[in-house]
Amino acid sequence: MFDDGICEIETGLYSRSIKFSDINYQTARRDEQVDLFSRYCEMLNYCDPTMHLQINIINRRIDKEAFRETMFMPMRGDQLDEYRKEMNNMLAAKALEGQNSILREKYMTFSTSATSYETSIPPLARLETDLIGHFKALGCDVQTLSGSERLELIHNFYRPNERYTFDYDQLLESSLTTKACIAPNSFDFRPKSYYGFGDHFGQVLYLRELPAELSDKIISELSDLPIDMNIALHITNVDQGKALEYVRRQIAFMEMEATGKQDAAVQKGRNADIAVPMETRRSYEEATKLLDLLENKNQRMFKVTMLVYTYADSLDALQDNAFQIMATARKNNVKIDKLDLMQREGMNSIMPVGKNHVEIERTLTTASTAIFIPFTTQELYQRSGMYYGLNAMSRNLIFFNRYSLKAPNGVILGTPGSGKSFAAKREMINVLLNDPNAEVLIIDPEREYTPLANGFDGEIVHISAGSKNYINPLDCSMDYADDEEPLQLKAEFVLTICELLIGGKQGLTAGQRSIISRACKICYSPYFANPGKYEVPTMKEFYSVIKDQPEPEAQSLALDLELYIEGTLSVFAHHTNVDTQKRLVVYDVRDLGKQLRTFGMLVVLDQIWNRITQNRAIGKRTWIYIDEIQLLFSNEYCASYFFELWSRSRKWGAIPTGITQNVETLLLSDLARRMLSNSDFIMMLNQATSDRMELAGLLNISNKQLGYVTNSEAGHGLLFAGKSIVPFIDRFPTDTKLYKMMTTKIEEVADVQRSPAERKDSTEAKQTVAAAESI
């Protein structure tokens, strides 16, 4: 095995391996399945007779301790550890529901002949480029394996309980070979139907019989078995000329046989039409159909060998694995049997190096070969991810890291009671418990996040006309802009709010804009000259500067602004007096009246932008959640400002998430439609009929996938993460402190807000009533 990933299998034969991801084939729309199947057929037809193709679908049991380390939250010695323990207990219980200790991986190995290692590089590079192109057309992520990665893959077959420690530098310092780093201590091929290797037992099974009609679910159902297993498909394209010659020769033999039997029947005075056996007639019909497929339907002929390998620590466990494999095959009318007396050849053929030593082959067309399509349903498990529920199909844990997306912006959609707020809070809690270098900001129009803020020592900023919580619209950090001057960008924001407050339908005049821009420069000049000495100006100072300007328009501007500076709506005319630097800040905007709603939302969005710029400067992530996001799109000023923030967030290390139940209302805005269609992360819970149809067209969702958001229970839905679409379920344990913070059910919220003494009195009263009723 060379360091670059090329393997010399034997003299004159070289191979490479690529790893490819799964795609949602089983849950895709029927027309999408047909398209994927056709594309896979094209990839098979691409393989010419000079190359050999090997596909490996591997179920591998991962180390339980390593799994726990990647899944559980580490304790950090702070006041949040009790919540981390609750999350870890929940994750441990959920892990038992699925096959989370089984890792499913898929590889393709392709081999070709060459005179030397150097001459093998160009043809293998060409094959690699073309096959990767085919996989990407199918929607797969593809990775070419290096020599060390290929050795590690094979090492896991032969030494499953040992860590892979080989380094290519060792070859230079010793007489080791690449074989030595993967070989077990011993092999024992004396048993006829299985073999021993090291402290384990292995067995290779083979495809013996195929039915006339075969389902494309055979590979899917085999790979769903929760056992250590490796399915290998060896595929070789037969030269088209030889294939046609072979089929024509078989047809000629059958015609000669039929003619002979008919002549003999006539000589004996029998009916010539019934002289040919039914089996011969059926074979003849199939052969003529095959000839038509090869000549006219772009079908090729392939020699296919299918092997299934499993291993275990004991013979009983090995026999149980083999029984499950053969039973699953029988359910699909396929016969898989033990490979007696050929376990050595089977073992060598299972190994993903690209050579078949078991010459038990089936002759199949392109379409018949493609029925063993290696795609099933995507899992979503990233070692550095956060918990999002269980895969509804496999019951495996969904762990995903939104940082891994190109654009991690997201939306959570669902009808009332579908669990969208709960799902958002669960993600917030995961962020706060998992990532000490991240902060969470929430816009809360329904006062749903107060329990969460109280539990995590967050800051709740009540914003209304009569509130004593103040935030200053003119707050500005030195990092407020990137390539532009901070003052220039801030002046644009001040112009926006002035146009909103006093511009009317006609907007501001050119003279008013000039006065406002000048006033901004005067107000901010001391602060930007010496931020440590001078405070950020407030709207009162801005108002004073406007009044001091000599133009008549300035006096008119000052009069229009007076209501918001010295009048009854002056809540935004003060210095900020709340702690907006806490890790969790909730902006409670429920009591914002109509007069202040748009102004207040703009100020909150600008506060959030300030925090994003500050955090980016010190390398922190900012998670932003906007509940009832459709409210922002009811006003053009808020919609435009928010869309700009949404579009720029990735570059500035922010992850915004919108939450709404009014999908139809949201989609009335072109900006919202663009935002939704460009979001790489969408959590979709139960949807109303009209919303389902809109979303199905916008997001290209199949009918089967739509079933997961049709009349579904709370916490059930679809998770869109990049190219992955995974149906999920989440039933969070109700006997936890975290659940009490996240729930929005009125009876549970009321119970949380009562004091312990009140809850005790209520419980005793219920017990008294129950006792009286039983009497």
CSV table of C-alpha atoms in Angstrom, one decimal, residues 71-458:
chain,number,residue,atom,x,y,z
A,71,MET,CA,-21.8,11.9,23.0
A,72,PHE,CA,-21.7,13.0,26.6
A,73,MET,CA,-21.1,16.6,27.7
A,74,PRO,CA,-18.0,17.0,29.8
A,75,MET,CA,-18.4,18.4,33.3
A,76,ARG,CA,-16.9,21.9,33.7
A,77,GLY,CA,-17.1,22.5,37.4
A,78,ASP,CA,-19.7,25.3,37.2
A,79,GLN,CA,-23.3,25.7,38.3
A,80,LEU,CA,-24.5,24.3,35.0
A,81,ASP,CA,-23.1,20.8,35.7
A,82,GLU,CA,-26.4,19.6,37.1
A,83,TYR,CA,-28.0,20.3,33.8
A,84,ARG,CA,-25.2,18.5,31.9
A,85,LYS,CA,-25.8,15.5,34.1
A,86,GLU,CA,-29.5,15.6,33.1
A,87,MET,CA,-28.6,15.8,29.4
A,88,ASN,CA,-26.1,12.9,29.7
A,89,ASN,CA,-28.7,10.7,31.5
A,90,MET,CA,-31.2,11.5,28.7
A,91,LEU,CA,-28.6,10.7,26.0
A,92,ALA,CA,-27.7,7.5,27.7
A,93,ALA,CA,-31.3,6.4,27.7
A,94,LYS,CA,-31.9,7.4,24.1
A,95,ALA,CA,-28.7,5.6,22.9
A,96,LEU,CA,-30.4,2.3,24.0
A,97,GLU,CA,-33.3,2.8,21.6
A,98,GLY,CA,-31.3,2.5,18.3
A,99,GLN,CA,-28.2,1.1,16.8
A,100,ASN,CA,-25.9,3.9,17.9
A,101,SER,CA,-22.9,1.7,18.5
A,102,ILE,CA,-23.0,0.7,14.8
A,103,LEU,CA,-21.2,2.9,12.3
A,104,ARG,CA,-22.2,2.4,8.6
A,105,GLU,CA,-19.7,3.3,6.0
A,106,LYS,CA,-19.6,3.0,2.2
A,107,TYR,CA,-16.6,2.6,0.0
A,108,MET,CA,-15.9,2.0,-3.7
A,109,THR,CA,-12.6,0.5,-4.8
A,110,PHE,CA,-11.6,0.5,-8.5
A,111,SER,CA,-8.7,-1.4,-10.0
A,112,THR,CA,-6.9,-1.6,-13.4
A,113,SER,CA,-3.9,-3.2,-14.9
A,114,ALA,CA,-0.6,-1.3,-15.3
A,115,THR,CA,3.1,-2.3,-15.9
A,116,SER,CA,4.3,-0.4,-12.8
A,117,TYR,CA,3.3,1.9,-9.9
A,118,GLU,CA,4.3,5.0,-11.9
A,119,THR,CA,2.3,4.0,-15.0
A,120,SER,CA,-0.8,3.2,-12.8
A,121,ILE,CA,-1.1,6.8,-11.5
A,122,PRO,CA,-2.6,8.5,-14.6
A,123,PRO,CA,-5.4,5.9,-15.4
A,124,LEU,CA,-6.3,5.7,-11.7
A,125,ALA,CA,-6.4,9.5,-11.4
A,126,ARG,CA,-8.7,9.6,-14.5
A,127,LEU,CA,-11.0,6.9,-13.0
A,128,GLU,CA,-11.0,8.7,-9.7
A,129,THR,CA,-12.0,12.1,-11.2
A,130,ASP,CA,-14.8,10.6,-13.3
A,131,LEU,CA,-16.3,8.4,-10.5
A,132,ILE,CA,-16.2,11.3,-8.1
A,133,GLY,CA,-18.1,13.3,-10.7
A,134,HIS,CA,-20.8,10.6,-10.9
A,135,PHE,CA,-21.1,10.4,-7.1
A,136,LYS,CA,-21.5,14.2,-6.8
A,137,ALA,CA,-24.2,14.1,-9.5
A,138,LEU,CA,-26.0,11.6,-7.2
A,139,GLY,CA,-25.7,14.1,-4.3
A,140,CYS,CA,-22.9,12.2,-2.4
A,141,ASP,CA,-20.0,13.7,-0.5
A,142,VAL,CA,-16.9,11.9,-1.6
A,143,GLN,CA,-13.4,11.5,-0.1
A,144,THR,CA,-10.4,9.7,-1.6
A,145,LEU,CA,-8.6,7.5,0.9
A,146,SER,CA,-4.9,7.9,1.5
A,147,GLY,CA,-2.7,4.8,2.0
A,148,SER,CA,-2.9,5.1,5.8
A,149,GLU,CA,-6.7,5.5,5.7
A,150,ARG,CA,-7.0,2.4,3.5
A,151,LEU,CA,-4.7,0.4,5.9
A,152,GLU,CA,-6.8,1.5,8.9
A,153,LEU,CA,-10.0,0.3,7.1
A,154,ILE,CA,-8.5,-3.1,6.5
A,155,HIS,CA,-6.9,-3.2,10.0
A,156,ASN,CA,-10.4,-2.8,11.5
A,157,PHE,CA,-11.4,-6.1,9.8
A,158,TYR,CA,-8.5,-8.2,11.1
A,159,ARG,CA,-7.7,-6.6,14.4
A,160,PRO,CA,-11.1,-5.1,15.4
A,161,ASN,CA,-10.3,-4.5,19.1
A,162,GLU,CA,-6.9,-2.9,18.6
A,163,ARG,CA,-6.1,0.7,17.9
A,164,TYR,CA,-4.5,1.5,14.6
A,165,THR,CA,-1.1,3.0,15.2
A,166,PHE,CA,0.8,2.5,11.9
A,167,ASP,CA,2.8,5.4,10.5
A,168,TYR,CA,4.5,5.4,7.2
A,169,ASP,CA,7.6,6.8,8.8
A,170,GLN,CA,8.0,3.4,10.5
A,171,LEU,CA,8.6,1.8,7.1
A,172,LEU,CA,11.8,4.0,6.8
A,173,GLU,CA,13.0,3.1,10.2
A,174,SER,CA,12.4,-0.7,10.2
A,175,SER,CA,11.8,-3.7,8.0
A,176,LEU,CA,8.0,-3.6,8.5
A,177,THR,CA,5.7,-4.0,5.5
A,178,THR,CA,2.2,-2.6,5.1
A,179,LYS,CA,0.9,-6.2,5.5
A,180,ALA,CA,2.4,-6.5,8.9
A,181,CYS,CA,0.4,-3.6,10.3
A,182,ILE,CA,-2.9,-5.2,9.5
A,183,ALA,CA,-2.4,-8.9,9.9
A,184,PRO,CA,-3.8,-10.7,12.9
A,185,ASN,CA,-1.7,-13.1,15.0
A,186,SER,CA,-3.1,-16.2,13.3
A,187,PHE,CA,-5.6,-17.6,10.7
A,188,ASP,CA,-7.3,-21.0,11.0
A,189,PHE,CA,-9.1,-22.0,7.8
A,190,ARG,CA,-9.5,-25.7,8.8
A,191,PRO,CA,-13.3,-25.4,9.5
A,192,LYS,CA,-15.1,-25.6,6.2
A,193,SER,CA,-17.8,-22.9,6.7
A,194,TYR,CA,-16.1,-20.3,8.9
A,195,TYR,CA,-12.5,-19.4,9.9
A,196,GLY,CA,-10.6,-18.2,12.9
A,197,PHE,CA,-8.5,-15.1,13.1
A,198,GLY,CA,-6.8,-14.0,16.3
A,199,ASP,CA,-9.4,-14.3,19.0
A,200,HIS,CA,-12.3,-13.9,16.6
A,201,PHE,CA,-14.4,-16.0,14.3
A,202,GLY,CA,-15.3,-14.9,10.8
A,203,GLN,CA,-17.7,-16.2,8.1
A,204,VAL,CA,-18.2,-15.2,4.4
A,205,LEU,CA,-21.6,-15.9,2.8
A,206,TYR,CA,-22.4,-15.6,-0.9
A,207,LEU,CA,-25.4,-14.8,-3.1
A,208,ARG,CA,-26.7,-18.1,-4.4
A,209,GLU,CA,-30.0,-17.5,-6.0
A,210,LEU,CA,-31.9,-14.5,-7.3
A,211,PRO,CA,-35.7,-14.3,-7.9
A,212,ALA,CA,-37.2,-13.2,-11.2
A,213,GLU,CA,-38.3,-9.9,-9.6
A,214,LEU,CA,-35.9,-8.3,-7.1
A,215,SER,CA,-36.6,-5.3,-4.8
A,216,ASP,CA,-34.1,-2.5,-4.4
A,217,LYS,CA,-34.5,-2.8,-0.6
A,218,ILE,CA,-32.3,-5.9,-0.3
A,219,ILE,CA,-29.1,-3.9,0.5
A,220,SER,CA,-31.0,-1.5,2.7
A,221,GLU,CA,-32.5,-4.2,4.8
A,222,LEU,CA,-29.3,-6.2,5.1
A,223,SER,CA,-27.3,-3.1,6.2
A,224,ASP,CA,-30.0,-2.2,8.8
A,225,LEU,CA,-29.0,-5.3,10.8
A,226,PRO,CA,-27.3,-4.3,14.0
A,227,ILE,CA,-24.3,-6.6,13.6
A,228,ASP,CA,-20.7,-6.3,12.5
A,229,MET,CA,-21.0,-6.9,8.8
A,230,ASN,CA,-19.4,-6.2,5.4
A,231,ILE,CA,-21.4,-6.5,2.1
A,232,ALA,CA,-19.1,-6.6,-0.9
A,233,LEU,CA,-20.2,-6.3,-4.5
A,234,HIS,CA,-17.7,-7.2,-7.2
A,235,ILE,CA,-18.7,-5.8,-10.6
A,236,THR,CA,-17.0,-6.4,-13.9
A,237,ASN,CA,-18.3,-5.0,-17.2
A,238,VAL,CA,-18.3,-7.6,-20.1
A,239,ASP,CA,-17.1,-6.4,-23.4
A,240,GLN,CA,-20.2,-5.5,-25.4
A,241,GLY,CA,-19.2,-7.5,-28.5
A,242,LYS,CA,-18.5,-10.6,-26.4
A,243,ALA,CA,-21.8,-10.1,-24.5
A,244,LEU,CA,-23.8,-9.9,-27.8
A,245,GLU,CA,-21.9,-12.9,-29.2
A,246,TYR,CA,-22.6,-14.9,-26.0
A,247,VAL,CA,-26.4,-14.2,-26.0
A,248,ARG,CA,-26.8,-14.8,-29.7
A,249,ARG,CA,-25.0,-18.2,-29.3
A,250,GLN,CA,-27.3,-19.2,-26.4
A,251,ILE,CA,-30.3,-18.2,-28.5
A,252,ALA,CA,-29.0,-20.3,-31.4
A,253,PHE,CA,-28.5,-23.3,-29.2
A,254,MET,CA,-32.1,-23.0,-27.9
A,255,GLU,CA,-33.5,-22.7,-31.4
A,256,MET,CA,-31.5,-25.7,-32.5
A,257,GLU,CA,-32.8,-27.7,-29.5
A,258,ALA,CA,-36.4,-26.6,-30.1
A,259,THR,CA,-36.2,-27.4,-33.8
A,260,GLY,CA,-34.8,-30.9,-33.0
A,261,LYS,CA,-37.6,-31.6,-30.5
A,262,GLN,CA,-40.3,-30.4,-32.9
A,263,ASP,CA,-38.9,-32.5,-35.8
A,264,ALA,CA,-38.8,-35.6,-33.6
A,265,ALA,CA,-42.4,-34.9,-32.5
A,266,VAL,CA,-43.6,-34.6,-36.1
A,267,GLN,CA,-41.9,-37.9,-37.0
A,268,LYS,CA,-43.7,-39.6,-34.2
A,269,GLY,CA,-47.0,-38.0,-35.2
A,270,ARG,CA,-47.2,-35.7,-32.2
A,271,ASN,CA,-48.1,-32.0,-32.0
A,272,ALA,CA,-45.0,-30.0,-32.7
A,273,ASP,CA,-46.3,-26.9,-30.8
A,274,ILE,CA,-46.1,-28.7,-27.4
A,275,ALA,CA,-42.9,-30.6,-28.1
A,276,VAL,CA,-40.7,-27.7,-26.7
A,277,PRO,CA,-40.7,-27.7,-22.8
A,278,MET,CA,-42.1,-24.7,-21.1
A,279,GLU,CA,-38.7,-24.0,-19.4
A,280,THR,CA,-37.0,-23.8,-22.7
A,281,ARG,CA,-39.6,-21.4,-24.1
A,282,ARG,CA,-39.3,-19.2,-21.1
A,283,SER,CA,-35.5,-19.2,-21.3
A,284,TYR,CA,-35.8,-18.3,-25.0
A,285,GLU,CA,-38.1,-15.4,-24.3
A,286,GLU,CA,-35.7,-14.1,-21.6
A,287,ALA,CA,-32.7,-14.4,-23.9
A,288,THR,CA,-34.4,-12.5,-26.8
A,289,LYS,CA,-35.4,-9.8,-24.3
A,290,LEU,CA,-31.8,-9.6,-23.1
A,291,LEU,CA,-30.6,-9.3,-26.7
A,292,ASP,CA,-33.0,-6.4,-27.3
A,293,LEU,CA,-31.8,-4.7,-24.1
A,294,LEU,CA,-28.2,-5.0,-25.1
A,295,GLU,CA,-28.7,-3.9,-28.7
A,296,ASN,CA,-31.3,-1.2,-28.3
A,297,LYS,CA,-31.8,-0.1,-24.6
A,298,ASN,CA,-28.3,1.1,-23.6
A,299,GLN,CA,-27.9,-1.9,-21.3
A,300,ARG,CA,-24.5,-3.6,-20.7
A,301,MET,CA,-23.7,-7.1,-19.4
A,302,PHE,CA,-22.0,-7.4,-16.0
A,303,LYS,CA,-20.5,-10.3,-14.0
A,304,VAL,CA,-21.5,-9.7,-10.4
A,305,THR,CA,-20.4,-11.5,-7.2
A,306,MET,CA,-22.1,-10.5,-3.9
A,307,LEU,CA,-20.5,-11.6,-0.6
A,308,VAL,CA,-21.6,-10.9,2.9
A,309,TYR,CA,-19.0,-11.1,5.8
A,310,THR,CA,-19.6,-11.1,9.5
A,311,TYR,CA,-17.5,-11.8,12.5
A,312,ALA,CA,-18.0,-12.3,16.3
A,313,ASP,CA,-16.1,-13.2,19.5
A,314,SER,CA,-17.8,-16.6,19.8
A,315,LEU,CA,-19.2,-19.3,17.5
A,316,ASP,CA,-22.7,-18.9,18.9
A,317,ALA,CA,-22.7,-15.1,18.2
A,318,LEU,CA,-21.3,-15.8,14.7
A,319,GLN,CA,-24.1,-18.3,13.9
A,320,ASP,CA,-26.7,-15.9,15.2
A,321,ASN,CA,-25.3,-13.2,12.8
A,322,ALA,CA,-25.3,-15.5,9.9
A,323,PHE,CA,-28.9,-16.6,10.7
A,324,GLN,CA,-30.1,-12.9,10.7
A,325,ILE,CA,-28.4,-12.3,7.3
A,326,MET,CA,-29.9,-15.4,5.7
A,327,ALA,CA,-33.4,-14.7,7.2
A,328,THR,CA,-33.3,-11.1,5.9
A,329,ALA,CA,-32.3,-12.4,2.4
A,330,ARG,CA,-35.1,-15.0,2.4
A,331,LYS,CA,-37.6,-12.2,3.3
A,332,ASN,CA,-36.6,-10.6,0.0
A,333,ASN,CA,-36.8,-13.9,-2.0
A,334,VAL,CA,-33.0,-14.1,-2.2
A,335,LYS,CA,-30.9,-17.1,-1.1
A,336,ILE,CA,-27.7,-16.4,0.7
A,337,ASP,CA,-25.7,-19.4,1.7
A,338,LYS,CA,-22.4,-20.3,3.4
A,339,LEU,CA,-19.3,-20.3,1.3
A,340,ASP,CA,-18.1,-23.8,2.2
A,341,LEU,CA,-14.4,-24.7,1.6
A,342,MET,CA,-13.7,-21.2,0.2
A,343,GLN,CA,-13.5,-19.0,3.3
A,344,ARG,CA,-9.9,-18.0,2.5
A,345,GLU,CA,-10.9,-16.8,-1.0
A,346,GLY,CA,-14.0,-15.2,0.5
A,347,MET,CA,-11.9,-13.3,3.1
A,348,ASN,CA,-9.5,-12.0,0.5
A,349,SER,CA,-12.5,-10.9,-1.7
A,350,ILE,CA,-14.2,-9.1,1.1
A,351,MET,CA,-11.1,-7.0,1.8
A,352,PRO,CA,-11.6,-3.6,0.0
A,353,VAL,CA,-8.5,-3.8,-2.3
A,354,GLY,CA,-10.2,-4.5,-5.6
A,355,LYS,CA,-9.8,-8.1,-6.6
A,356,ASN,CA,-12.4,-11.0,-6.6
A,357,HIS,CA,-11.1,-14.4,-5.7
A,358,VAL,CA,-14.6,-16.1,-5.6
A,359,GLU,CA,-15.6,-16.8,-9.2
A,360,ILE,CA,-19.3,-17.5,-8.3
A,361,GLU,CA,-20.8,-14.9,-10.6
A,362,ARG,CA,-24.2,-13.8,-11.8
A,363,THR,CA,-24.7,-12.5,-15.3
A,364,LEU,CA,-26.8,-9.4,-15.0
A,365,THR,CA,-27.7,-6.3,-17.1
A,366,THR,CA,-27.1,-2.8,-16.0
A,367,ALA,CA,-30.5,-2.4,-14.5
A,368,SER,CA,-30.3,-5.7,-12.7
A,369,THR,CA,-26.9,-4.9,-11.3
A,370,ALA,CA,-28.1,-1.4,-10.2
A,371,ILE,CA,-31.0,-3.0,-8.2
A,372,PHE,CA,-28.2,-3.6,-5.6
A,373,ILE,CA,-28.1,0.2,-5.2
A,374,PRO,CA,-26.0,1.0,-2.1
A,375,PHE,CA,-28.0,4.0,-1.0
A,376,THR,CA,-30.5,3.7,1.8
A,377,THR,CA,-31.3,6.5,4.2
A,378,GLN,CA,-29.0,9.1,5.6
A,379,GLU,CA,-27.9,9.1,9.2
A,380,LEU,CA,-26.8,12.4,10.8
A,381,TYR,CA,-24.1,11.7,13.4
A,382,GLN,CA,-21.2,14.1,13.8
A,383,ARG,CA,-18.8,13.6,16.7
A,384,SER,CA,-18.6,17.3,17.5
A,385,GLY,CA,-22.4,17.8,17.1
A,386,MET,CA,-25.3,18.5,19.4
A,387,TYR,CA,-28.4,16.4,20.1
A,388,TYR,CA,-31.4,16.9,17.8
A,389,GLY,CA,-33.5,13.8,18.5
A,390,LEU,CA,-33.6,10.3,17.1
A,391,ASN,CA,-33.8,9.3,13.5
A,392,ALA,CA,-37.4,8.2,13.0
A,393,MET,CA,-36.4,5.4,10.7
A,394,SER,CA,-33.4,3.8,12.5
A,395,ARG,CA,-33.9,5.3,16.0
A,396,ASN,CA,-30.3,6.3,16.0
A,397,LEU,CA,-29.2,9.5,17.7
A,398,ILE,CA,-29.0,12.6,15.6
A,399,PHE,CA,-25.9,14.6,16.4
A,400,PHE,CA,-25.1,17.5,14.2
A,401,ASN,CA,-22.9,20.6,14.2
A,402,ARG,CA,-24.4,23.6,12.5
A,403,TYR,CA,-20.9,25.1,12.2
A,404,SER,CA,-20.1,22.5,9.6
A,405,LEU,CA,-22.7,24.0,7.1
A,406,LYS,CA,-21.6,26.5,4.5
A,407,ALA,CA,-24.4,28.8,5.7
A,408,PRO,CA,-25.6,27.7,9.2
A,409,ASN,CA,-28.6,30.1,9.2
A,410,GLY,CA,-31.8,28.2,10.0
A,411,VAL,CA,-35.5,28.3,10.6
A,412,ILE,CA,-37.8,26.2,12.8
A,413,LEU,CA,-41.3,25.8,11.4
A,414,GLY,CA,-44.4,24.2,13.0
A,415,THR,CA,-48.0,24.7,13.9
A,416,PRO,CA,-49.0,25.7,17.5
A,417,GLY,CA,-48.3,22.8,19.8
A,418,SER,CA,-46.0,21.0,17.4
A,419,GLY,CA,-42.9,21.6,19.7
A,420,LYS,CA,-41.1,24.3,17.7
A,421,SER,CA,-40.4,26.5,20.8
A,422,PHE,CA,-39.3,23.4,22.7
A,423,ALA,CA,-36.9,22.4,19.9
A,424,ALA,CA,-35.4,25.9,19.8
A,425,LYS,CA,-34.9,25.9,23.6
A,426,ARG,CA,-33.3,22.5,23.4
A,427,GLU,CA,-30.8,23.8,20.9
A,428,MET,CA,-30.1,26.9,23.0
A,429,ILE,CA,-29.5,24.7,26.1
A,430,ASN,CA,-27.1,22.5,24.0
A,431,VAL,CA,-25.2,25.6,22.9
A,432,LEU,CA,-24.9,27.0,26.5
A,433,LEU,CA,-23.9,23.6,28.0
A,434,ASN,CA,-21.6,22.5,25.2
A,435,ASP,CA,-19.8,25.5,23.9
A,436,PRO,CA,-18.4,27.9,26.6
A,437,ASN,CA,-17.2,30.2,23.8
A,438,ALA,CA,-20.7,30.9,22.4
A,439,GLU,CA,-23.5,33.3,23.4
A,440,VAL,CA,-27.2,33.2,22.9
A,441,LEU,CA,-29.5,36.2,22.1
A,442,ILE,CA,-33.2,35.8,21.9
A,443,ILE,CA,-36.0,38.1,20.6
A,444,ASP,CA,-39.1,37.0,22.6
A,445,PRO,CA,-42.4,38.4,21.5
A,446,GLU,CA,-44.6,36.1,23.7
A,447,ARG,CA,-42.6,36.0,27.0
A,448,GLU,CA,-41.8,32.2,26.5
A,449,TYR,CA,-38.1,32.3,27.4
A,450,THR,CA,-38.2,33.8,30.9
A,451,PRO,CA,-37.8,30.4,32.7
A,452,LEU,CA,-34.8,29.5,30.5
A,453,ALA,CA,-33.2,32.9,31.3
A,454,ASN,CA,-33.8,32.4,35.0
A,455,GLY,CA,-32.3,28.9,35.0
A,456,PHE,CA,-29.2,29.9,33.1
A,457,ASP,CA,-28.6,33.3,34.8
A,458,GLY,CA,-29.5,35.2,31.7
